[in-house]
PDB file of C-alpha atoms and ligand atoms in Angstrom:
ATOM      1  CA  HIS Z   1      57.094  80.684  63.787  1.00  0.00           C
ATOM      2  CA  CYS Z   2      60.299  81.874  62.022  1.00  0.00           C
ATOM      3  CA  ASN Z   3      61.096  85.472  62.050  1.00  0.00           C
ATOM      4  CA  SER Z   4      63.340  87.523  59.693  1.00  0.00           C
ATOM      5  CA  THR Z   5      66.253  88.373  62.005  1.00  0.00           C
ATOM      6  CA  ILE Z   6      69.690  86.640  61.547  1.00  0.00           C
ATOM      7  CA  GLU Z   7      69.303  84.595  64.730  1.00  0.00           C
ATOM      8  CA  TYR Z   8      66.047  82.687  64.627  1.00  0.00           C
ATOM      9  CA  VAL Z   9      64.692  79.441  65.492  1.00  0.00           C
ATOM     10  CA  CYS Z  10      62.821  77.424  62.872  1.00  0.00           C
ATOM     11  CA  ASP Z  11      61.038  74.480  64.373  1.00  0.00           C
ATOM     12  CA  PHE Z  12      60.968  71.176  62.572  1.00  0.00           C
ATOM     13  CA  PRO Z  13      57.528  70.138  61.466  1.00  0.00           C
ATOM     14  CA  VAL Z  14      55.690  68.228  64.228  1.00  0.00           C
ATOM     15  CA  ASP Z  15      55.413  64.493  63.607  1.00  0.00           C
ATOM     16  CA  GLN Z  16      52.231  63.737  65.607  1.00  0.00           C
ATOM     17  CA  GLU Z  17      53.078  60.020  65.878  1.00  0.00           C
ATOM     18  CA  TRP Z  18      56.291  60.638  67.779  1.00  0.00           C
ATOM     19  CA  GLU Z  19      56.266  64.156  69.323  1.00  0.00           C
ATOM     20  CA  PHE Z  20      56.268  63.969  73.156  1.00  0.00           C
ATOM     21  CA  PRO Z  21      55.650  66.815  75.612  1.00  0.00           C
ATOM     22  CA  ARG Z  22      59.179  67.563  77.023  1.00  0.00           C
ATOM     23  CA  GLU Z  23      57.891  68.784  80.368  1.00  0.00           C
ATOM     24  CA  GLN Z  24      56.791  65.175  81.105  1.00  0.00           C
ATOM     25  CA  LEU Z  25      60.335  63.991  81.121  1.00  0.00           C
ATOM     26  CA  SER Z  26      61.934  63.884  84.506  1.00  0.00           C
ATOM     27  CA  PHE Z  27      65.725  64.014  84.938  1.00  0.00           C
ATOM     28  CA  SER Z  28      65.681  64.167  88.729  1.00  0.00           C
ATOM     29  CA  GLY Z  29      65.852  61.517  91.462  1.00  0.00           C
ATOM     30  CA  GLU Z  30      68.428  58.772  92.187  1.00  0.00           C
ATOM     31  CA  GLY Z  31      70.429  57.916  89.079  1.00  0.00           C
ATOM     32  CA  TYR Z  32      68.204  60.108  86.754  1.00  0.00           C
ATOM     33  CA  GLY Z  33      69.883  62.814  84.823  1.00  0.00           C
ATOM     34  CA  GLU Z  34      73.033  60.658  84.837  1.00  0.00           C
ATOM     35  CA  GLU Z  35      75.057  60.464  81.578  1.00  0.00           C
ATOM     36  CA  LEU Z  36      74.893  56.949  80.146  1.00  0.00           C
ATOM     37  CA  GLY Z  37      77.048  57.451  77.096  1.00  0.00           C
ATOM     38  CA  LYS Z  38      78.550  59.787  74.580  1.00  0.00           C
ATOM     39  CA  GLY Z  39      78.310  59.411  70.831  1.00  0.00           C
ATOM     40  CA  ALA Z  40      79.498  61.167  67.707  1.00  0.00           C
ATOM     41  CA  PHE Z  41      76.494  63.477  67.873  1.00  0.00           C
ATOM     42  CA  GLY Z  42      75.340  63.583  71.397  1.00  0.00           C
ATOM     43  CA  LYS Z  43      75.124  62.342  74.889  1.00  0.00           C
ATOM     44  CA  VAL Z  44      72.718  59.906  76.328  1.00  0.00           C
ATOM     45  CA  VAL Z  45      71.038  60.703  79.641  1.00  0.00           C
ATOM     46  CA  LYS Z  46      68.765  58.539  81.870  1.00  0.00           C
ATOM     47  CA  ALA Z  47      65.288  59.911  82.514  1.00  0.00           C
ATOM     48  CA  ARG Z  48      61.868  58.697  83.436  1.00  0.00           C
ATOM     49  CA  VAL Z  49      58.465  59.293  82.074  1.00  0.00           C
ATOM     50  CA  ALA Z  50      54.807  58.310  82.583  1.00  0.00           C
ATOM     51  CA  ASN Z  51      52.724  56.661  79.942  1.00  0.00           C
ATOM     52  CA  ILE Z  52      54.916  56.867  76.833  1.00  0.00           C
ATOM     53  CA  ARG Z  53      53.927  55.048  73.699  1.00  0.00           C
ATOM     54  CA  GLY Z  54      51.271  52.889  75.273  1.00  0.00           C
ATOM     55  CA  ARG Z  55      53.453  51.790  78.167  1.00  0.00           C
ATOM     56  CA  PRO Z  56      51.425  52.206  81.322  1.00  0.00           C
ATOM     57  CA  GLY Z  57      53.053  53.766  84.457  1.00  0.00           C
ATOM     58  CA  ILE Z  58      56.566  55.111  84.935  1.00  0.00           C
ATOM     59  CA  SER Z  59      59.205  53.910  82.529  1.00  0.00           C
ATOM     60  CA  ASP Z  60      62.890  54.478  82.529  1.00  0.00           C
ATOM     61  CA  VAL Z  61      64.029  55.934  79.257  1.00  0.00           C
ATOM     62  CA  ALA Z  62      67.345  56.921  77.634  1.00  0.00           C
ATOM     63  CA  VAL Z  63      67.324  60.497  76.104  1.00  0.00           C
ATOM     64  CA  LYS Z  64      69.830  61.301  73.419  1.00  0.00           C
ATOM     65  CA  MET Z  65      70.523  64.979  73.025  1.00  0.00           C
ATOM     66  CA  PRO Z  66      73.099  67.262  71.288  1.00  0.00           C
ATOM     67  CA  LYS Z  67      76.318  67.573  73.283  1.00  0.00           C
ATOM     68  CA  GLU Z  68      77.759  70.999  73.948  1.00  0.00           C
ATOM     69  CA  PRO Z  69      78.877  72.343  70.619  1.00  0.00           C
ATOM     70  CA  GLN Z  70      82.452  73.698  70.097  1.00  0.00           C
ATOM     71  CA  SER Z  71      81.308  76.115  67.391  1.00  0.00           C
ATOM     72  CA  GLU Z  72      78.149  77.263  65.511  1.00  0.00           C
ATOM     73  CA  ASP Z  73      79.077  74.868  62.514  1.00  0.00           C
ATOM     74  CA  ASP Z  74      79.416  72.091  64.965  1.00  0.00           C
ATOM     75  CA  GLU Z  75      75.998  72.720  66.463  1.00  0.00           C
ATOM     76  CA  VAL Z  76      74.285  72.576  63.028  1.00  0.00           C
ATOM     77  CA  SER Z  77      76.029  69.237  62.064  1.00  0.00           C
ATOM     78  CA  VAL Z  78      75.295  67.834  65.561  1.00  0.00           C
ATOM     79  CA  ILE Z  79      71.627  68.607  65.221  1.00  0.00           C
ATOM     80  CA  THR Z  80      71.370  67.280  61.569  1.00  0.00           C
ATOM     81  CA  GLY Z  81      73.218  64.164  62.703  1.00  0.00           C
ATOM     82  CA  LEU Z  82      70.761  63.514  65.526  1.00  0.00           C
ATOM     83  CA  ILE Z  83      67.788  64.347  63.304  1.00  0.00           C
ATOM     84  CA  GLU Z  84      69.050  61.808  60.741  1.00  0.00           C
ATOM     85  CA  GLU Z  85      69.366  59.106  63.562  1.00  0.00           C
ATOM     86  CA  LEU Z  86      65.875  60.047  64.669  1.00  0.00           C
ATOM     87  CA  GLU Z  87      64.412  59.568  61.214  1.00  0.00           C
ATOM     88  CA  ILE Z  88      66.195  56.172  60.858  1.00  0.00           C
ATOM     89  CA  MET Z  89      64.899  55.003  64.218  1.00  0.00           C
ATOM     90  CA  LYS Z  90      61.304  55.990  63.279  1.00  0.00           C
ATOM     91  CA  SER Z  91      61.500  53.360  60.514  1.00  0.00           C
ATOM     92  CA  MET Z  92      62.818  50.501  62.724  1.00  0.00           C
ATOM     93  CA  ASP Z  93      60.706  47.799  64.198  1.00  0.00           C
ATOM     94  CA  HIS Z  94      62.434  44.765  65.440  1.00  0.00           C
ATOM     95  CA  PRO Z  95      62.978  42.977  68.822  1.00  0.00           C
ATOM     96  CA  ASN Z  96      66.787  43.277  68.425  1.00  0.00           C
ATOM     97  CA  VAL Z  97      66.917  46.912  67.470  1.00  0.00           C
ATOM     98  CA  ILE Z  98      66.683  49.519  70.210  1.00  0.00           C
ATOM     99  CA  ARG Z  99      63.203  51.154  70.113  1.00  0.00           C
ATOM    100  CA  LEU Z 100      62.409  54.821  69.682  1.00  0.00           C
ATOM    101  CA  LEU Z 101      59.748  55.929  72.128  1.00  0.00           C
ATOM    102  CA  GLY Z 102      59.344  59.598  71.097  1.00  0.00           C
ATOM    103  CA  CYS Z 103      61.054  62.892  70.434  1.00  0.00           C
ATOM    104  CA  CYS Z 104      60.886  66.559  71.432  1.00  0.00           C
ATOM    105  CA  SER Z 105      61.733  68.234  68.175  1.00  0.00           C
ATOM    106  CA  GLN Z 106      60.448  71.790  68.803  1.00  0.00           C
ATOM    107  CA  LEU Z 107      63.712  73.684  69.286  1.00  0.00           C
ATOM    108  CA  SER Z 108      61.996  76.909  70.214  1.00  0.00           C
ATOM    109  CA  GLU Z 109      60.990  75.073  73.427  1.00  0.00           C
ATOM    110  CA  GLY Z 110      64.287  73.437  74.273  1.00  0.00           C
ATOM    111  CA  PRO Z 111      67.038  71.124  72.982  1.00  0.00           C
ATOM    112  CA  LEU Z 112      66.321  68.260  70.596  1.00  0.00           C
ATOM    113  CA  PHE Z 113      65.500  65.107  72.555  1.00  0.00           C
ATOM    114  CA  VAL Z 114      65.499  61.627  71.132  1.00  0.00           C
ATOM    115  CA  ILE Z 115      63.694  59.355  73.617  1.00  0.00           C
ATOM    116  CA  MET Z 116      64.551  55.631  73.407  1.00  0.00           C
ATOM    117  CA  GLU Z 117      64.185  52.516  75.508  1.00  0.00           C
ATOM    118  CA  TYR Z 118      66.577  52.242  78.482  1.00  0.00           C
ATOM    119  CA  ALA Z 119      68.966  49.232  78.486  1.00  0.00           C
ATOM    120  CA  PRO Z 120      69.435  48.416  82.190  1.00  0.00           C
ATOM    121  CA  TYR Z 121      72.663  46.462  81.585  1.00  0.00           C
ATOM    122  CA  GLY Z 122      74.381  49.091  79.458  1.00  0.00           C
ATOM    123  CA  ASN Z 123      76.460  48.280  76.439  1.00  0.00           C
ATOM    124  CA  LEU Z 124      77.711  44.767  75.640  1.00  0.00           C
ATOM    125  CA  LYS Z 125      81.350  45.506  75.765  1.00  0.00           C
ATOM    126  CA  ASP Z 126      81.246  46.887  79.414  1.00  0.00           C
ATOM    127  CA  PHE Z 127      78.790  44.059  80.346  1.00  0.00           C
ATOM    128  CA  LEU Z 128      81.218  41.397  79.156  1.00  0.00           C
ATOM    129  CA  ARG Z 129      84.199  43.140  80.692  1.00  0.00           C
ATOM    130  CA  ASN Z 130      82.490  43.545  84.050  1.00  0.00           C
ATOM    131  CA  TYR Z 131      81.463  39.863  83.942  1.00  0.00           C
ATOM    132  CA  LYS Z 132      85.031  38.744  83.324  1.00  0.00           C
ATOM    133  CA  ARG Z 133      86.356  40.973  86.085  1.00  0.00           C
ATOM    134  CA  SER Z 134      83.866  39.746  88.668  1.00  0.00           C
ATOM    135  CA  ARG Z 135      84.457  36.132  87.624  1.00  0.00           C
ATOM    136  CA  ILE Z 136      88.135  36.424  88.322  1.00  0.00           C
ATOM    137  CA  GLN Z 137      87.501  38.062  91.660  1.00  0.00           C
ATOM    138  CA  ASN Z 138      85.102  35.323  92.576  1.00  0.00           C
ATOM    139  CA  MET Z 139      87.370  32.426  91.539  1.00  0.00           C
ATOM    140  CA  ASP Z 140      87.555  31.052  95.150  1.00  0.00           C
ATOM    141  CA  TYR Z 141      83.820  30.396  95.200  1.00  0.00           C
ATOM    142  CA  GLU Z 142      82.123  27.455  93.498  1.00  0.00           C
ATOM    143  CA  GLN Z 143      79.039  29.237  92.291  1.00  0.00           C
ATOM    144  CA  PRO Z 144      78.818  32.915  93.434  1.00  0.00           C
ATOM    145  CA  ILE Z 145      75.274  33.536  94.715  1.00  0.00           C
ATOM    146  CA  GLY Z 146      73.213  35.806  92.444  1.00  0.00           C
ATOM    147  CA  MET Z 147      75.911  35.891  89.844  1.00  0.00           C
ATOM    148  CA  LEU Z 148      74.866  35.520  86.238  1.00  0.00           C
ATOM    149  CA  GLU Z 149      76.658  32.584  84.612  1.00  0.00           C
ATOM    150  CA  LEU Z 150      77.671  33.223  81.024  1.00  0.00           C
ATOM    151  CA  THR Z 151      77.813  29.832  79.438  1.00  0.00           C
ATOM    152  CA  ASN Z 152      78.811  29.293  75.817  1.00  0.00           C
ATOM    153  CA  ARG Z 153      75.203  28.712  75.131  1.00  0.00           C
ATOM    154  CA  ASN Z 154      74.341  32.249  76.443  1.00  0.00           C
ATOM    155  CA  LEU Z 155      77.051  33.688  74.237  1.00  0.00           C
ATOM    156  CA  VAL Z 156      75.697  31.821  71.126  1.00  0.00           C
ATOM    157  CA  THR Z 157      72.209  33.148  72.064  1.00  0.00           C
ATOM    158  CA  TYR Z 158      73.526  36.777  72.206  1.00  0.00           C
ATOM    159  CA  ALA Z 159      75.300  36.330  68.885  1.00  0.00           C
ATOM    160  CA  ALA Z 160      72.050  34.991  67.245  1.00  0.00           C
ATOM    161  CA  GLN Z 161      70.052  37.963  68.630  1.00  0.00           C
ATOM    162  CA  ILE Z 162      72.628  40.445  67.222  1.00  0.00           C
ATOM    163  CA  ALA Z 163      72.639  38.563  63.862  1.00  0.00           C
ATOM    164  CA  SER Z 164      68.877  38.730  63.820  1.00  0.00           C
ATOM    165  CA  GLY Z 165      68.939  42.507  64.270  1.00  0.00           C
ATOM    166  CA  ALA Z 166      71.712  42.835  61.658  1.00  0.00           C
ATOM    167  CA  LEU Z 167      69.677  40.726  59.192  1.00  0.00           C
ATOM    168  CA  TYR Z 168      66.687  43.007  59.693  1.00  0.00           C
ATOM    169  CA  LEU Z 169      68.923  46.022  58.912  1.00  0.00           C
ATOM    170  CA  ALA Z 170      70.405  44.337  55.860  1.00  0.00           C
ATOM    171  CA  GLU Z 171      66.773  43.517  54.568  1.00  0.00           C
ATOM    172  CA  LYS Z 172      65.921  47.158  55.015  1.00  0.00           C
ATOM    173  CA  LYS Z 173      69.062  48.072  53.000  1.00  0.00           C
ATOM    174  CA  PHE Z 174      70.647  49.828  55.880  1.00  0.00           C
ATOM    175  CA  VAL Z 175      74.377  49.715  56.397  1.00  0.00           C
ATOM    176  CA  HIS Z 176      75.214  50.291  60.102  1.00  0.00           C
ATOM    177  CA  ARG Z 177      78.899  51.057  59.471  1.00  0.00           C
ATOM    178  CA  ASP Z 178      79.627  50.738  63.180  1.00  0.00           C
ATOM    179  CA  LEU Z 179      78.750  47.303  64.377  1.00  0.00           C
ATOM    180  CA  ALA Z 180      80.724  46.711  67.544  1.00  0.00           C
ATOM    181  CA  ALA Z 181      79.988  45.435  71.046  1.00  0.00           C
ATOM    182  CA  ARG Z 182      80.004  49.115  72.293  1.00  0.00           C
ATOM    183  CA  ASN Z 183      76.987  49.693  70.052  1.00  0.00           C
ATOM    184  CA  VAL Z 184      74.996  46.767  71.262  1.00  0.00           C
ATOM    185  CA  LEU Z 185      72.747  47.389  74.295  1.00  0.00           C
ATOM    186  CA  VAL Z 186      71.779  44.764  76.944  1.00  0.00           C
ATOM    187  CA  THR Z 187      68.116  45.190  77.844  1.00  0.00           C
ATOM    188  CA  GLU Z 188      65.702  43.489  80.098  1.00  0.00           C
ATOM    189  CA  ASN Z 189      66.191  39.659  80.314  1.00  0.00           C
ATOM    190  CA  TYR Z 190      69.603  40.056  78.695  1.00  0.00           C
ATOM    191  CA  VAL Z 191      68.028  40.649  75.194  1.00  0.00           C
ATOM    192  CA  MET Z 192      70.614  42.232  72.865  1.00  0.00           C
ATOM    193  CA  LYS Z 193      69.668  45.192  70.759  1.00  0.00           C
ATOM    194  CA  LEU Z 194      71.536  47.086  68.057  1.00  0.00           C
ATOM    195  CA  ALA Z 195      71.842  50.823  68.794  1.00  0.00           C
ATOM    196  CA  ASP Z 196      73.648  53.903  67.546  1.00  0.00           C
ATOM    197  CA  PHE Z 197      72.468  54.680  64.090  1.00  0.00           C
ATOM    198  CA  GLY Z 198      74.401  57.874  63.976  1.00  0.00           C
ATOM    199  CA  LEU Z 199      76.562  56.617  61.201  1.00  0.00           C
ATOM    200  CA  SER Z 200      73.990  54.341  59.521  1.00  0.00           C
ATOM    201  CA  LYS Z 201      73.526  54.947  55.798  1.00  0.00           C
ATOM    202  CA  ASP Z 202      70.531  54.308  53.552  1.00  0.00           C
ATOM    203  CA  LEU Z 203      71.803  52.162  50.756  1.00  0.00           C
ATOM    204  CA  TRP Z 204      69.221  53.514  48.336  1.00  0.00           C
ATOM    205  CA  ASN Z 205      70.758  56.985  48.658  1.00  0.00           C
ATOM    206  CA  GLN Z 206      73.731  57.264  46.409  1.00  0.00           C
ATOM    207  CA  ASP Z 207      75.152  60.293  48.371  1.00  0.00           C
ATOM    208  CA  TYR Z 208      76.304  57.915  51.050  1.00  0.00           C
ATOM    209  CA  TYR Z 209      78.855  56.452  48.676  1.00  0.00           C
ATOM    210  CA  ARG Z 210      80.620  59.730  48.501  1.00  0.00           C
ATOM    211  CA  LYS Z 211      84.041  59.925  50.121  1.00  0.00           C
ATOM    212  CA  THR Z 212      84.356  61.844  53.315  1.00  0.00           C
ATOM    213  CA  THR Z 213      87.458  62.736  55.403  1.00  0.00           C
ATOM    214  CA  LYS Z 214      85.911  63.778  58.616  1.00  0.00           C
ATOM    215  CA  GLY Z 215      85.083  61.801  61.643  1.00  0.00           C
ATOM    216  CA  LEU Z 216      86.863  59.041  63.661  1.00  0.00           C
ATOM    217  CA  LEU Z 217      86.866  55.766  61.832  1.00  0.00           C
ATOM    218  CA  PRO Z 218      86.444  52.485  63.748  1.00  0.00           C
ATOM    219  CA  VAL Z 219      89.447  50.915  61.833  1.00  0.00           C
ATOM    220  CA  LYS Z 220      89.636  47.772  63.961  1.00  0.00           C
ATOM    221  CA  TRP Z 221      86.060  46.861  62.965  1.00  0.00           C
ATOM    222  CA  MET Z 222      86.316  47.994  59.285  1.00  0.00           C
ATOM    223  CA  ALA Z 223      86.583  45.746  56.265  1.00  0.00           C
ATOM    224  CA  PRO Z 224      89.594  46.426  54.045  1.00  0.00           C
ATOM    225  CA  GLU Z 225      87.484  47.907  51.236  1.00  0.00           C
ATOM    226  CA  SER Z 226      86.034  50.384  53.766  1.00  0.00           C
ATOM    227  CA  PHE Z 227      89.309  51.846  54.811  1.00  0.00           C
ATOM    228  CA  ASP Z 228      90.808  51.529  51.294  1.00  0.00           C
ATOM    229  CA  GLU Z 229      87.992  52.793  49.054  1.00  0.00           C
ATOM    230  CA  ASN Z 230      85.388  54.077  51.576  1.00  0.00           C
ATOM    231  CA  LYS Z 231      83.052  51.296  50.480  1.00  0.00           C
ATOM    232  CA  TYR Z 232      80.337  50.423  52.996  1.00  0.00           C
ATOM    233  CA  THR Z 233      77.866  47.610  52.198  1.00  0.00           C
ATOM    234  CA  THR Z 234      76.017  44.917  54.085  1.00  0.00           C
ATOM    235  CA  GLN Z 235      79.036  42.725  53.358  1.00  0.00           C
ATOM    236  CA  SER Z 236      81.416  45.168  55.025  1.00  0.00           C
ATOM    237  CA  ASP Z 237      79.036  45.134  58.041  1.00  0.00           C
ATOM    238  CA  VAL Z 238      79.496  41.344  58.019  1.00  0.00           C
ATOM    239  CA  TRP Z 239      83.303  41.924  58.558  1.00  0.00           C
ATOM    240  CA  SER Z 240      82.456  44.055  61.576  1.00  0.00           C
ATOM    241  CA  PHE Z 241      79.983  41.362  62.811  1.00  0.00           C
ATOM    242  CA  GLY Z 242      82.928  38.935  62.739  1.00  0.00           C
ATOM    243  CA  VAL Z 243      84.964  41.334  65.029  1.00  0.00           C
ATOM    244  CA  LEU Z 244      81.921  41.635  67.217  1.00  0.00           C
ATOM    245  CA  LEU Z 245      81.871  37.899  67.581  1.00  0.00           C
ATOM    246  CA  TRP Z 246      85.472  37.934  68.544  1.00  0.00           C
ATOM    247  CA  GLU Z 247      84.656  40.635  71.174  1.00  0.00           C
ATOM    248  CA  ILE Z 248      81.935  38.402  72.612  1.00  0.00           C
ATOM    249  CA  TRP Z 249      84.103  35.269  73.027  1.00  0.00           C
ATOM    250  CA  SER Z 250      87.063  37.324  74.379  1.00  0.00           C
ATOM    251  CA  PHE Z 251      84.589  38.914  77.000  1.00  0.00           C
ATOM    252  CA  GLY Z 252      85.130  42.433  75.751  1.00  0.00           C
ATOM    253  CA  ASP Z 253      88.826  42.535  74.976  1.00  0.00           C
ATOM    254  CA  THR Z 254      90.056  45.210  72.552  1.00  0.00           C
ATOM    255  CA  PRO Z 255      90.688  43.648  69.124  1.00  0.00           C
ATOM    256  CA  TYR Z 256      94.393  43.556  68.203  1.00  0.00           C
ATOM    257  CA  GLY Z 257      95.242  44.971  71.576  1.00  0.00           C
ATOM    258  CA  ASP Z 258      95.714  48.686  72.110  1.00  0.00           C
ATOM    259  CA  LYS Z 259      99.402  49.018  71.165  1.00  0.00           C
ATOM    260  CA  ILE Z 260      99.345  48.411  67.433  1.00  0.00           C
ATOM    261  CA  PRO Z 261      99.502  51.560  65.238  1.00  0.00           C
ATOM    262  CA  LEU Z 262      96.527  51.554  62.808  1.00  0.00           C
ATOM    263  CA  GLU Z 263      98.815  51.927  59.699  1.00  0.00           C
ATOM    264  CA  ARG Z 264     100.560  48.698  60.773  1.00  0.00           C
ATOM    265  CA  LEU Z 265      97.129  46.962  61.454  1.00  0.00           C
ATOM    266  CA  ILE Z 266      95.948  47.956  57.876  1.00  0.00           C
ATOM    267  CA  VAL Z 267      99.182  46.438  56.283  1.00  0.00           C
ATOM    268  CA  ASN Z 268      98.766  43.315  58.441  1.00  0.00           C
ATOM    269  CA  ILE Z 269      95.118  42.736  57.485  1.00  0.00           C
ATOM    270  CA  LYS Z 270      95.962  43.089  53.769  1.00  0.00           C
ATOM    271  CA  ALA Z 271      98.833  40.584  54.236  1.00  0.00           C
ATOM    272  CA  GLY Z 272      96.266  38.114  55.804  1.00  0.00           C
ATOM    273  CA  THR Z 273      96.856  38.551  59.504  1.00  0.00           C
ATOM    274  CA  ARG Z 274      93.677  37.867  61.524  1.00  0.00           C
ATOM    275  CA  LEU Z 275      92.585  37.983  65.142  1.00  0.00           C
ATOM    276  CA  GLY Z 276      93.396  34.670  66.885  1.00  0.00           C
ATOM    277  CA  LYS Z 277      90.783  32.280  68.475  1.00  0.00           C
ATOM    278  CA  PRO Z 278      89.770  33.453  71.846  1.00  0.00           C
ATOM    279  CA  GLU Z 279      90.206  30.937  74.728  1.00  0.00           C
ATOM    280  CA  GLY Z 280      87.181  28.826  75.149  1.00  0.00           C
ATOM    281  CA  CYS Z 281      85.789  29.671  71.714  1.00  0.00           C
ATOM    282  CA  SER Z 282      84.705  26.627  69.655  1.00  0.00           C
ATOM    283  CA  PRO Z 283      86.325  25.872  66.289  1.00  0.00           C
ATOM    284  CA  GLU Z 284      82.840  26.377  64.721  1.00  0.00           C
ATOM    285  CA  ILE Z 285      82.466  29.935  66.070  1.00  0.00           C
ATOM    286  CA  TYR Z 286      86.043  30.690  65.202  1.00  0.00           C
ATOM    287  CA  ARG Z 287      85.460  29.430  61.689  1.00  0.00           C
ATOM    288  CA  MET Z 288      82.346  31.647  61.404  1.00  0.00           C
ATOM    289  CA  MET Z 289      84.287  34.818  62.437  1.00  0.00           C
ATOM    290  CA  ASP Z 290      87.248  33.975  60.197  1.00  0.00           C
ATOM    291  CA  ASN Z 291      84.804  33.602  57.279  1.00  0.00           C
ATOM    292  CA  CYS Z 292      83.529  37.087  57.945  1.00  0.00           C
ATOM    293  CA  TRP Z 293      87.121  38.303  57.391  1.00  0.00           C
ATOM    294  CA  LYS Z 294      87.459  37.110  53.768  1.00  0.00           C
ATOM    295  CA  ILE Z 295      89.127  39.826  51.535  1.00  0.00           C
ATOM    296  CA  ASP Z 296      86.487  39.385  48.850  1.00  0.00           C
ATOM    297  CA  PRO Z 297      83.183  40.699  50.261  1.00  0.00           C
ATOM    298  CA  SER Z 298      81.187  38.197  48.223  1.00  0.00           C
ATOM    299  CA  ASP Z 299      83.128  35.356  49.952  1.00  0.00           C
ATOM    300  CA  ARG Z 300      81.831  36.364  53.375  1.00  0.00           C
ATOM    301  CA  PRO Z 301      78.721  34.635  54.677  1.00  0.00           C
ATOM    302  CA  SER Z 302      75.334  36.252  54.571  1.00  0.00           C
ATOM    303  CA  TYR Z 303      73.414  37.025  57.745  1.00  0.00           C
ATOM    304  CA  HIS Z 304      70.947  34.340  56.634  1.00  0.00           C
ATOM    305  CA  SER Z 305      73.647  31.704  56.853  1.00  0.00           C
ATOM    306  CA  ILE Z 306      75.140  33.092  59.943  1.00  0.00           C
ATOM    307  CA  LEU Z 307      71.800  33.085  61.709  1.00  0.00           C
ATOM    308  CA  ARG Z 308      70.970  29.560  60.438  1.00  0.00           C
ATOM    309  CA  ASP Z 309      74.311  28.209  61.741  1.00  0.00           C
ATOM    310  CA  LEU Z 310      73.924  29.923  65.153  1.00  0.00           C
ATOM    311  CA  LYS Z 311      70.407  28.499  65.547  1.00  0.00           C
ATOM    312  CA  TRP Z 312      71.690  25.085  64.493  1.00  0.00           C
ATOM    313  CA  MET Z 313      74.315  25.282  67.244  1.00  0.00           C
ATOM    314  CA  LEU Z 314      71.661  26.212  69.809  1.00  0.00           C
ATOM    315  CA  GLN Z 315      69.727  23.077  68.832  1.00  0.00           C
ATOM    316  CA  GLN Z 316      72.707  20.802  69.274  1.00  0.00           C
ATOM    317  CA  GLU Z 317      73.349  21.517  72.918  1.00  0.00           C
ATOM    318  CA  TYR Z 318      70.313  22.058  75.154  1.00  0.00           C
TER     319      TYR Z 318
HETATM  320  N1  ADE J   1      73.744  54.152  76.509  1.00  0.00           N
HETATM  321  C1  ADE J   1      73.500  54.608  75.284  1.00  0.00           C
HETATM  322  N2  ADE J   1      72.216  54.279  75.077  1.00  0.00           N
HETATM  323  C2  ADE J   1      71.638  53.748  76.132  1.00  0.00           C
HETATM  324  C3  ADE J   1      70.386  53.209  76.354  1.00  0.00           C
HETATM  325  N3  ADE J   1      69.394  53.251  75.546  1.00  0.00           N
HETATM  326  N4  ADE J   1      70.184  52.633  77.631  1.00  0.00           N
HETATM  327  C4  ADE J   1      71.202  52.506  78.517  1.00  0.00           C
HETATM  328  N5  ADE J   1      72.460  52.959  78.179  1.00  0.00           N
HETATM  329  C5  ADE J   1      72.679  53.522  77.108  1.00  0.00           C
END
């Protein structure tokens, strides 16, 4: 119910399929209410809930909500950004894409909540970094008890799962624009799922080709045509996927280190400099990532061929 004063709340129309009663979300108890992450539009907080979307009993969930705005303009763009992400997530249905569970969209009753599945192992970058750190600390032991062993086969499996999610997005004509290990979540049974659609753009919508100047750009993951001409396509996502492969095999290292000025990086990339082969990465995997970094987008492999090659590798070693 909108009234005619300057300050009013106008609720979004209720989408019965997804609307969830906000009073049923619980942010209290050990670990609940804790901030899990921060994005361009919001923050993600751990919560729990009973019987959401056909899941019997209590489930842990991750709730994305607007972060504290700096200004009124800010608040509007933060909420529109989050609504955009919500609408994108409603249309996604794939085992390697993080699932939407519901939303609380009635702003007259409280803040916008986007409820999604909780990833117990957090994001892939931190997961890999923590693994590397604990492996170094446990070097004296033969086989640390209870410690997950990340074999090359595990890494290839993770890469294949991510490629499978990325292929699904490509088939739906979605460009993610921010494929990176920080935006992959590690869920139950170490299943990898793509997340963070805050920057995703619908390829059918020509508006998204318009040049913008705002926002922080993930330059180290960006294809040359993206930072040069603001062009984002499935093939520019493939470039980012190559950088993501490099992050996996380097166990969460920062690409190109953290000292290089971005202007120099851009010059170097155009001159043909590429990330080197991580220690322990096979020549086949390195060739795959290097192929993702071809200057001509049409020379880069398709997700179909990437997925085919990764599955082939999994069949070779058992
Ligand atoms: N960080 C961001 N999103 C998350 C999620 N769904 N689960 C766990 N940690 C997260």
